[in-house]
CSV table of C-alpha atoms and ligand atoms in Angstrom, one decimal:
chain,number,residue,atom,x,y,z
A,1,MET,CA,113.8,135.4,100.3
A,2,SER,CA,110.6,137.1,101.2
A,3,GLU,CA,109.9,140.7,100.0
A,4,GLU,CA,109.0,141.7,103.5
A,5,PHE,CA,112.4,140.7,104.9
A,6,ARG,CA,114.3,142.2,101.9
A,7,GLU,CA,112.6,145.6,102.6
A,8,THR,CA,113.9,145.6,106.2
A,9,LEU,CA,117.5,145.2,105.1
A,10,PRO,CA,119.5,148.0,103.5
A,11,LEU,CA,120.9,146.7,100.3
A,12,LEU,CA,124.6,147.4,101.0
A,13,GLU,CA,127.2,146.9,98.3
A,14,PHE,CA,130.5,145.8,99.8
A,15,ASP,CA,132.7,148.1,97.7
A,16,ARG,CA,130.5,151.2,97.4
A,17,GLU,CA,131.7,154.7,98.4
A,18,LEU,CA,130.7,155.8,101.9
A,19,GLY,CA,129.4,159.3,102.7
A,20,LEU,CA,130.5,161.4,105.6
A,21,ASP,CA,127.1,161.3,107.2
A,22,GLU,CA,127.0,157.6,107.0
A,23,LEU,CA,130.6,157.2,108.4
A,24,LEU,CA,129.7,159.4,111.4
A,25,GLY,CA,126.3,157.7,111.8
A,26,GLY,CA,127.3,155.9,115.0
A,27,VAL,CA,129.0,159.0,116.6
A,28,ASN,CA,127.2,161.3,119.1
A,29,LYS,CA,127.4,164.5,117.1
A,30,LYS,CA,126.8,166.8,120.1
A,31,LYS,CA,129.6,165.3,122.1
A,32,LEU,CA,131.9,165.4,119.0
A,33,HIS,CA,131.0,169.1,118.5
A,34,ASP,CA,131.7,169.9,122.2
A,35,CYS,CA,135.0,168.0,122.1
A,36,LEU,CA,136.2,169.8,119.0
A,37,SER,CA,135.1,173.2,120.2
A,38,ASP,CA,137.2,172.7,123.3
A,39,LEU,CA,140.2,171.5,121.2
A,40,LEU,CA,139.9,174.3,118.6
A,41,GLY,CA,138.6,177.1,120.9
A,42,MET,CA,136.6,178.7,118.0
A,43,SER,CA,133.7,177.9,115.6
A,44,PHE,CA,134.2,175.2,113.0
A,45,SER,CA,132.3,173.0,110.6
A,46,ILE,CA,132.6,169.5,109.4
A,47,CYS,CA,131.0,169.4,106.0
A,48,SER,CA,130.5,166.9,103.1
A,49,THR,CA,132.3,167.1,99.8
A,50,LYS,CA,129.1,168.9,98.5
A,51,GLY,CA,129.5,171.5,101.3
A,52,GLU,CA,126.6,170.4,103.4
A,53,PRO,CA,127.4,170.8,107.2
A,54,VAL,CA,127.3,167.6,109.2
A,55,VAL,CA,128.7,168.9,112.6
A,56,GLY,CA,129.1,172.5,113.6
A,57,THR,CA,127.7,175.6,111.9
A,58,GLY,CA,128.3,176.9,108.5
A,59,ASP,CA,127.5,180.5,109.6
A,60,ALA,CA,131.0,181.9,110.2
A,61,ILE,CA,133.3,182.7,107.3
A,62,MET,CA,135.8,179.9,107.1
A,63,GLU,CA,139.1,180.7,105.6
A,64,CYS,CA,140.8,177.4,106.2
A,65,ARG,CA,139.6,174.1,104.7
A,66,LEU,CA,141.3,170.8,105.5
A,67,PRO,CA,140.3,167.5,103.7
A,68,LEU,CA,139.0,164.6,105.7
A,69,ARG,CA,139.9,161.2,104.3
A,70,ALA,CA,138.4,157.7,104.9
A,71,GLU,CA,139.9,154.7,103.1
A,72,MET,CA,142.1,157.0,101.1
A,73,GLU,CA,139.1,159.0,99.7
A,74,VAL,CA,138.2,162.6,100.6
A,75,VAL,CA,134.8,162.3,102.2
A,76,GLY,CA,134.5,165.9,103.6
A,77,TYR,CA,136.2,168.9,105.1
A,78,LEU,CA,137.0,170.5,108.4
A,79,GLU,CA,136.5,174.2,108.0
A,80,THR,CA,137.8,176.8,110.5
A,81,PRO,CA,138.0,180.7,110.3
A,82,THR,CA,141.8,180.6,110.5
A,83,ASP,CA,144.4,177.9,110.2
A,84,LEU,CA,145.3,176.8,113.7
A,85,GLU,CA,148.0,174.5,112.4
A,86,ASP,CA,148.7,171.9,115.1
A,87,LYS,CA,145.2,172.1,116.6
A,88,SER,CA,143.6,171.8,113.2
A,89,ARG,CA,145.7,168.8,112.3
A,90,SER,CA,144.9,167.1,115.6
A,91,ALA,CA,141.3,167.7,115.0
A,92,VAL,CA,141.6,166.2,111.5
A,93,THR,CA,143.4,163.2,112.9
A,94,LEU,CA,140.7,162.7,115.5
A,95,ILE,CA,137.9,163.0,113.0
A,96,GLU,CA,139.7,160.7,110.6
A,97,LEU,CA,140.1,158.1,113.4
A,98,LEU,CA,136.4,158.3,113.9
A,99,LEU,CA,135.8,158.0,110.2
A,100,HIS,CA,138.1,155.0,110.0
A,101,SER,CA,136.3,153.1,112.8
A,102,GLY,CA,133.0,154.1,111.3
A,103,ALA,CA,134.1,152.6,107.9
A,104,ARG,CA,135.2,149.4,109.7
A,105,TYR,CA,132.0,149.1,111.5
A,106,LEU,CA,129.9,149.6,108.4
A,107,MET,CA,132.0,147.1,106.5
A,108,ALA,CA,131.6,144.5,109.3
A,109,SER,CA,127.9,145.1,109.5
A,110,THR,CA,127.6,144.8,105.7
A,111,LEU,CA,129.4,141.5,105.8
A,112,HIS,CA,127.2,140.3,108.6
A,113,LEU,CA,124.1,141.3,106.8
A,114,HIS,CA,125.2,139.5,103.6
A,115,ALA,CA,125.9,136.4,105.6
A,116,VAL,CA,122.5,136.6,107.3
A,117,GLN,CA,120.8,137.2,103.9
A,118,ASP,CA,122.6,134.2,102.4
A,119,ASP,CA,121.8,132.0,105.4
A,120,TYR,CA,118.2,133.1,105.3
A,121,GLU,CA,117.9,132.5,101.6
A,122,LYS,CA,119.4,129.0,102.0
A,123,LEU,CA,117.1,128.2,104.9
A,124,GLN,CA,114.2,129.5,102.9
A,125,GLN,CA,115.1,127.2,100.0
A,126,LYS,CA,115.6,124.2,102.3
A,127,ASN,CA,112.3,125.0,103.9
A,128,THR,CA,110.5,125.1,100.5
A,129,ALA,CA,112.2,121.8,99.5
A,130,LEU,CA,111.2,120.2,102.8
A,131,THR,CA,107.6,121.5,102.5
A,132,GLU,CA,107.4,120.0,99.0
A,133,SER,CA,108.9,116.7,100.0
A,134,GLU,CA,106.6,116.5,103.1
A,135,ALA,CA,103.6,117.1,100.8
A,136,ARG,CA,104.8,114.4,98.5
A,137,TYR,CA,105.3,111.9,101.3
A,138,LYS,CA,102.0,112.7,102.8
A,139,ASP,CA,100.3,112.2,99.4
A,140,LEU,CA,102.3,108.9,99.0
A,141,SER,CA,101.4,107.6,102.4
A,142,GLU,CA,97.8,108.5,101.9
A,143,ASN,CA,97.7,106.7,98.5
A,144,LEU,CA,100.0,103.8,99.5
A,145,GLU,CA,97.3,101.6,101.0
A,146,GLN,CA,95.1,102.1,98.0
A,147,ARG,CA,97.9,101.5,95.6
A,148,VAL,CA,99.0,98.3,97.3
A,149,SER,CA,95.4,97.0,97.3
A,150,GLU,CA,95.1,97.9,93.6
A,151,GLN,CA,98.4,96.0,92.9
A,152,VAL,CA,97.2,93.0,94.9
A,153,LYS,CA,93.9,93.0,92.9
A,154,THR,CA,95.8,93.2,89.6
A,155,ILE,CA,98.1,90.3,90.6
A,156,GLU,CA,95.1,88.3,91.8
A,157,ALA,CA,93.3,88.9,88.6
A,158,THR,CA,96.3,88.0,86.5
A,159,GLN,CA,96.8,84.8,88.5
A,160,LEU,CA,93.2,83.9,88.1
A,161,GLN,CA,93.6,84.4,84.3
A,162,LEU,CA,96.7,82.2,84.4
A,163,TYR,CA,94.7,79.5,86.2
A,164,GLN,CA,91.9,79.9,83.8
A,165,ALA,CA,94.2,79.6,80.8
A,166,GLU,CA,96.0,76.6,82.2
A,167,LYS,CA,92.7,74.9,83.1
A,168,MET,CA,91.3,75.6,79.6
A,169,ALA,CA,94.4,74.0,78.1
A,170,SER,CA,93.7,70.9,80.2
A,171,VAL,CA,90.1,70.9,79.1
A,172,GLY,CA,91.3,71.2,75.5
A,173,GLN,CA,93.6,68.3,76.0
A,174,LEU,CA,90.6,66.3,77.3
A,175,ALA,CA,88.1,67.5,74.8
A,176,ALA,CA,88.4,64.7,72.2
A,177,GLY,CA,88.2,62.0,74.9
A,178,VAL,CA,85.3,63.7,76.7
A,179,ALA,CA,83.5,64.2,73.3
A,180,HIS,CA,83.9,60.4,72.7
A,181,GLU,CA,82.6,59.6,76.2
A,182,ILE,CA,79.5,61.7,75.5
A,183,ASN,CA,79.1,60.6,71.9
A,184,ASN,CA,79.1,56.9,72.6
A,185,PRO,CA,76.0,56.8,74.9
A,186,ILE,CA,74.2,59.4,72.7
A,187,GLY,CA,74.8,57.1,69.7
A,188,PHE,CA,73.2,54.0,71.3
A,189,ILE,CA,70.4,56.1,72.9
A,190,GLN,CA,69.6,57.3,69.4
A,191,SER,CA,69.6,53.9,67.8
A,192,ASN,CA,67.6,52.4,70.7
A,193,LEU,CA,65.0,55.1,70.3
A,194,VAL,CA,64.6,54.3,66.6
A,195,THR,CA,64.0,50.6,67.5
A,196,ALA,CA,61.7,51.6,70.4
A,197,GLN,CA,59.7,53.7,67.9
A,198,SER,CA,59.1,50.6,65.7
A,199,TYR,CA,58.1,48.6,68.8
A,200,VAL,CA,55.6,51.3,69.7
A,201,ASN,CA,54.2,51.1,66.1
A,202,ASP,CA,53.6,47.3,66.6
A,203,PHE,CA,51.8,48.0,69.9
A,204,SER,CA,49.6,50.6,68.5
A,205,GLU,CA,48.7,48.2,65.6
A,206,LEU,CA,47.8,45.6,68.2
A,207,ALA,CA,45.8,48.2,70.2
A,208,LYS,CA,43.9,49.1,67.0
A,209,GLN,CA,42.9,45.5,66.3
A,210,VAL,CA,41.8,45.0,70.0
A,211,GLY,CA,39.7,48.2,69.7
A,212,ALA,CA,38.2,46.9,66.4
A,213,GLY,CA,37.0,43.7,68.2
A,214,VAL,CA,39.2,41.4,66.1
A,215,ASP,CA,38.9,37.8,67.4
A,216,VAL,CA,41.4,36.2,69.7
A,217,ASP,CA,42.9,33.8,67.0
A,218,LYS,CA,43.8,36.7,64.7
A,219,LEU,CA,45.3,38.6,67.7
A,220,GLN,CA,47.4,35.6,68.7
A,221,LYS,CA,48.6,35.2,65.1
A,222,PHE,CA,49.7,38.9,65.0
A,223,PHE,CA,51.3,38.5,68.4
A,224,GLN,CA,53.4,35.6,67.2
A,225,GLU,CA,54.2,37.0,63.8
A,226,LYS,CA,55.6,40.2,65.4
A,227,ASP,CA,57.3,38.2,68.2
A,228,MET,CA,55.7,40.5,70.7
A,229,GLU,CA,57.2,38.6,73.6
A,230,PHE,CA,60.7,39.5,72.5
A,231,VAL,CA,59.6,43.1,71.7
A,232,LEU,CA,58.4,43.5,75.3
A,233,GLU,CA,61.5,42.1,76.8
A,234,ASP,CA,63.8,44.0,74.4
A,235,PHE,CA,61.8,47.2,74.9
A,236,GLN,CA,62.6,47.0,78.6
A,237,GLY,CA,66.3,46.4,77.9
A,238,LEU,CA,66.4,49.4,75.5
A,239,LEU,CA,64.9,51.7,78.0
A,240,ASN,CA,67.3,50.6,80.7
A,241,GLU,CA,70.2,51.1,78.4
A,242,CYS,CA,68.9,54.6,77.5
A,243,ILE,CA,68.5,55.5,81.1
A,244,GLU,CA,72.1,54.3,81.9
A,245,GLY,CA,73.5,56.2,78.9
A,246,ALA,CA,71.7,59.4,79.8
A,247,ARG,CA,73.0,59.0,83.3
A,248,ARG,CA,76.6,58.6,82.0
A,249,VAL,CA,76.3,61.7,79.9
A,250,SER,CA,74.8,63.7,82.7
A,251,VAL,CA,77.7,62.6,85.1
A,252,ILE,CA,80.3,63.6,82.5
A,253,VAL,CA,78.6,67.0,81.8
A,254,LYS,CA,78.3,67.6,85.5
A,255,ASP,CA,82.0,66.8,86.2
A,256,LEU,CA,83.2,68.8,83.3
A,257,LYS,CA,81.0,71.7,84.2
A,258,GLY,CA,82.2,71.6,87.8
A,259,PHE,CA,85.8,71.4,86.7
A,260,SER,CA,85.9,74.0,84.0
A,261,ASN,CA,83.9,76.5,86.0
A,262,VAL,CA,86.6,78.8,87.4
A,263,ASP,CA,83.9,80.8,89.2
A,264,ARG,CA,83.6,77.8,91.5
A,265,SER,CA,86.7,79.2,93.2
A,266,GLU,CA,84.8,80.0,96.4
A,267,GLU,CA,85.4,77.9,99.4
A,268,GLU,CA,83.2,74.9,100.1
A,269,VAL,CA,83.2,72.1,102.6
A,270,VAL,CA,83.6,68.9,100.6
A,271,ASP,CA,84.9,65.4,100.6
A,272,ILE,CA,88.2,65.4,98.6
A,273,ASN,CA,87.4,61.9,97.3
A,274,ASP,CA,84.4,63.4,95.4
A,275,ILE,CA,86.7,65.9,93.6
A,276,ILE,CA,89.1,63.0,92.7
A,277,GLN,CA,86.2,60.9,91.4
A,278,SER,CA,85.0,63.7,89.2
A,279,VAL,CA,88.5,64.4,87.8
A,280,CYS,CA,89.0,60.7,87.1
A,281,ASN,CA,85.7,60.5,85.3
A,282,ILE,CA,86.6,63.3,82.9
A,283,SER,CA,90.2,62.2,82.4
A,284,LEU,CA,89.5,58.5,82.0
A,285,SER,CA,89.4,58.4,78.2
A,286,GLU,CA,92.8,60.3,78.1
A,287,VAL,CA,94.4,58.1,80.7
A,288,ASN,CA,93.0,54.8,79.3
A,289,LYS,CA,94.9,55.2,76.1
A,290,ASN,CA,97.9,53.3,77.4
A,291,SER,CA,97.4,52.9,81.1
A,292,GLU,CA,95.1,51.6,83.8
A,293,LEU,CA,93.8,54.0,86.4
A,294,LYS,CA,93.4,52.5,89.9
A,295,LEU,CA,91.7,54.3,92.7
A,296,ALA,CA,92.2,53.4,96.4
A,297,LEU,CA,90.2,56.0,98.3
A,298,ALA,CA,90.1,55.9,102.1
A,299,SER,CA,87.4,57.5,104.1
A,300,LEU,CA,88.2,61.1,104.6
A,301,PRO,CA,86.9,63.9,106.9
A,302,GLN,CA,85.2,66.8,105.1
A,303,THR,CA,87.4,69.9,104.6
A,304,ARG,CA,87.0,73.5,103.7
A,305,CYS,CA,88.8,74.2,100.4
A,306,ARG,CA,88.4,75.5,96.8
A,307,PRO,CA,87.2,72.4,95.0
A,308,GLY,CA,87.6,73.9,91.5
A,309,GLN,CA,91.3,74.6,92.2
A,310,LEU,CA,92.1,71.3,93.8
A,311,GLY,CA,90.4,69.5,90.9
A,312,GLN,CA,92.9,71.3,88.6
A,313,VAL,CA,95.8,70.1,90.7
A,314,PHE,CA,94.7,66.5,90.6
A,315,LEU,CA,93.9,66.7,86.9
A,316,ASN,CA,97.3,68.2,86.0
A,317,MET,CA,99.1,65.5,87.9
A,318,ILE,CA,97.0,62.7,86.4
A,319,LEU,CA,97.6,64.1,82.9
A,320,ASN,CA,101.4,64.4,83.6
A,321,ALA,CA,101.4,60.8,84.8
A,322,ALA,CA,99.5,59.7,81.6
A,323,LYS,CA,102.1,61.6,79.5
A,324,ALA,CA,105.0,59.9,81.3
A,325,ILE,CA,103.7,56.4,80.4
A,326,LYS,CA,104.9,55.8,76.8
A,327,GLU,CA,103.8,52.2,76.3
A,328,GLN,CA,101.8,50.4,78.9
A,329,GLY,CA,101.6,51.3,82.6
A,330,GLU,CA,99.6,52.0,85.7
A,331,ILE,CA,98.4,55.2,87.4
A,332,SER,CA,97.2,54.9,90.9
A,333,VAL,CA,95.5,57.6,93.0
A,334,GLN,CA,95.3,56.9,96.7
A,335,THR,CA,93.9,59.0,99.6
A,336,SER,CA,94.6,58.6,103.3
A,337,PHE,CA,94.2,60.6,106.4
A,338,LYS,CA,97.4,61.1,108.6
A,339,GLY,CA,97.6,63.3,111.7
A,340,ASP,CA,95.4,66.2,110.7
A,341,CYS,CA,96.3,66.0,107.0
A,342,ILE,CA,94.6,64.5,104.0
A,343,VAL,CA,97.2,63.0,101.8
A,344,VAL,CA,96.5,62.4,98.1
A,345,SER,CA,99.2,60.4,96.3
A,346,ILE,CA,99.3,60.1,92.5
A,347,SER,CA,101.9,57.6,91.3
A,348,ASP,CA,102.7,56.3,87.9
A,349,THR,CA,105.0,53.6,86.4
A,350,GLY,CA,106.2,56.0,83.7
A,351,SER,CA,109.5,57.5,82.6
A,352,GLY,CA,110.5,59.0,86.0
A,353,ILE,CA,112.3,62.3,86.3
A,354,SER,CA,116.0,63.0,86.3
A,355,GLU,CA,117.6,64.7,89.4
A,356,GLN,CA,118.3,67.8,87.3
A,357,ASN,CA,114.7,68.1,86.2
A,358,LEU,CA,113.4,67.4,89.6
A,359,LYS,CA,114.8,70.7,90.8
A,360,ARG,CA,113.2,72.7,88.0
A,361,MET,CA,109.9,71.1,87.3
A,362,PHE,CA,107.9,73.5,89.4
A,363,ASP,CA,109.5,76.5,87.6
A,364,PRO,CA,107.1,78.4,85.4
A,365,PHE,CA,107.4,77.4,81.7
A,366,PHE,CA,109.7,74.4,82.5
A,367,THR,CA,108.6,71.6,80.2
A,368,THR,CA,110.2,68.6,78.5
A,369,ALA,CA,107.2,68.3,76.2
A,370,ASP,CA,107.6,68.9,72.4
A,371,VAL,CA,106.7,72.3,71.1
A,372,GLY,CA,102.9,72.7,71.4
A,373,GLY,CA,102.8,69.7,73.8
A,374,GLY,CA,102.7,71.7,77.0
A,375,THR,CA,103.1,75.2,78.4
A,376,GLY,CA,105.1,74.1,81.5
A,377,LEU,CA,102.7,75.8,83.8
A,378,GLY,CA,100.8,72.8,85.1
A,379,LEU,CA,103.0,72.1,88.1
A,380,THR,CA,103.5,75.8,88.8
A,381,VAL,CA,99.8,76.3,89.2
A,382,CYS,CA,99.6,73.1,91.3
A,383,ARG,CA,102.2,74.4,93.7
A,384,ASP,CA,100.5,77.8,94.0
A,385,ILE,CA,97.1,76.2,94.6
A,386,VAL,CA,98.4,73.8,97.3
A,387,LYS,CA,100.4,76.6,98.9
A,388,ALA,CA,97.2,78.7,99.1
A,389,HIS,CA,95.6,75.7,100.9
A,390,GLN,CA,98.4,75.8,103.4
A,391,GLY,CA,99.6,72.4,102.1
A,392,LYS,CA,102.7,71.0,100.5
A,393,ILE,CA,103.7,68.7,97.6
A,394,GLU,CA,106.4,66.1,97.9
A,395,VAL,CA,107.9,64.2,94.9
A,396,GLU,CA,109.8,60.9,94.7
A,397,SER,CA,111.0,59.7,91.4
A,398,THR,CA,113.3,57.0,89.9
A,399,LEU,CA,114.3,57.3,86.3
A,400,GLY,CA,112.8,54.5,84.2
A,401,GLN,CA,110.6,53.3,87.1
A,402,GLY,CA,108.1,56.0,87.9
A,403,THR,CA,107.1,58.9,90.0
A,404,ARG,CA,104.9,59.6,93.0
A,405,PHE,CA,103.5,63.0,93.9
A,406,SER,CA,102.1,63.3,97.5
A,407,ILE,CA,99.9,66.3,98.2
A,408,PHE,CA,99.4,67.1,101.9
A,409,LEU,CA,96.4,69.2,102.7
A,410,PRO,CA,95.5,70.2,106.3
A,411,VAL,CA,91.9,69.6,107.2
A,412,VAL,CA,90.1,72.9,107.8
A,413,GLY,CA,86.8,72.7,109.7
B,1,LIG,N1,104.6,62.2,86.5
B,1,LIG,C1,105.7,62.7,85.8
B,1,LIG,N2,106.6,61.8,85.2
B,1,LIG,C2,107.6,62.3,84.6
B,1,LIG,N3,107.9,63.6,84.4
B,1,LIG,C3,107.0,64.5,84.9
B,1,LIG,C4,105.9,64.1,85.6
B,1,LIG,N4,105.2,65.2,86.0
B,1,LIG,C5,105.9,66.3,85.6
B,1,LIG,N5,107.0,65.9,84.9
B,1,LIG,C6,108.0,66.7,84.2
B,1,LIG,O1,107.8,68.1,84.7
B,1,LIG,C7,107.7,68.9,83.6
B,1,LIG,C8,106.8,70.1,84.0
B,1,LIG,O2,105.4,69.6,84.2
B,1,LIG,P1,104.2,70.6,84.0
B,1,LIG,O3,103.0,69.9,84.3
B,1,LIG,O4,104.5,71.9,84.8
B,1,LIG,O5,104.3,71.0,82.5
B,1,LIG,P2,103.9,70.2,81.2
B,1,LIG,O6,103.1,69.0,81.6
B,1,LIG,O7,105.2,69.9,80.4
B,1,LIG,O8,103.0,71.2,80.4
B,1,LIG,P3,101.5,71.7,80.8
B,1,LIG,O9,101.6,73.1,81.1
B,1,LIG,O10,100.7,71.3,79.7
B,1,LIG,O11,101.2,70.9,82.1
B,1,LIG,C9,107.1,68.1,82.5
B,1,LIG,O12,107.4,68.6,81.2
B,1,LIG,C10,107.9,66.8,82.7
B,1,LIG,O13,109.2,66.8,82.2
B,2,LIG,MG1,101.5,69.2,83.0
């Protein structure tokens, strides 16, 4: 309750003693005086218990003093020069009636005042609470947009980390095979270069003899001894082999770099067949362990997509297919264009999936692989990526016969 309001209200206690002056506060004193003068026909005084006159004069000598009661308590006296008996008692009764109604009035107004004070205080509290909650809501609504966008950023960052981790796990799985794919050409390039160096030595020896003016017979003898005809032919072959080997290494490095680069998550307009080709190149050694990889790629329209992410989808599915083939089998990757959708189907002649597992295989961390064999996030990430491309994945599988994943991607111009 405000101090200002408190000051305007008399602090009335409900059970306090009321003074004569207060009880007659609402009575017109002049009219009361005239009325009692008529009744008594002489001077009189109504005074408080301390003798202070409230109505009438205190000049005359008052012989008679009658108590005035309100609520059983003596609150003052009616003083007259002589006792007029009946008239005095009537006057006392009249004054006491006025005192009684004054007391009632004061009590009622005190009650009313208390109720108003209480109501006001409650209203004041409610108002404070409302102001506080309004301020809180205002603050919340002002920050809501910012908070939501911060949350979205955190979720996106976490998701990207998950994709990154999942992708690195696949790269790890491929690492040995890829290393072999690179090591093999580098090995024969090295040995070819050693041979080429000895051939160059022979040629420089020949060039020296020509420069020194050695006669033709000697030159021919050297030519035959060193089998220079074969050297020339073999040199050509060595160089061709080296060029081919270097090309193979550069293709693998390019594919691996393109695949592992998560930053390549921006949209690009590409031919999905190129992504499949790249993924097959880097997964070939892993797949070839016990299966044959067959590609049947139809001509496709270019589409706007995130190639790094789609590559991850195809790789996960090809690796799953390879894992599902225990002995000898076949993995085939086909593309087609139906309606306005590109369809990539990856099928295998592996173990197949039970009906029970079919329902759960897209769940995060669901895996049937041995401990350390898989995180169970491969298909979860596939589903998220395809969904983000407005596409869908369908699966058909027969236990013991094989599985086909079909990925439908709408073409985006
Ligand atoms: N082509 C498939 N043939 C048979 N089972 C499959 C095939 N693809 C997926 N599955 C089943 O679905 C499960 C989940 O696959 P997912 O790729 O999500 O995880 P994972 O391969 O076990 O582990 P990782 O996180 O390394 O990919 C596999 O453990 C396997 O049981
Ligand atoms: Mg997997």
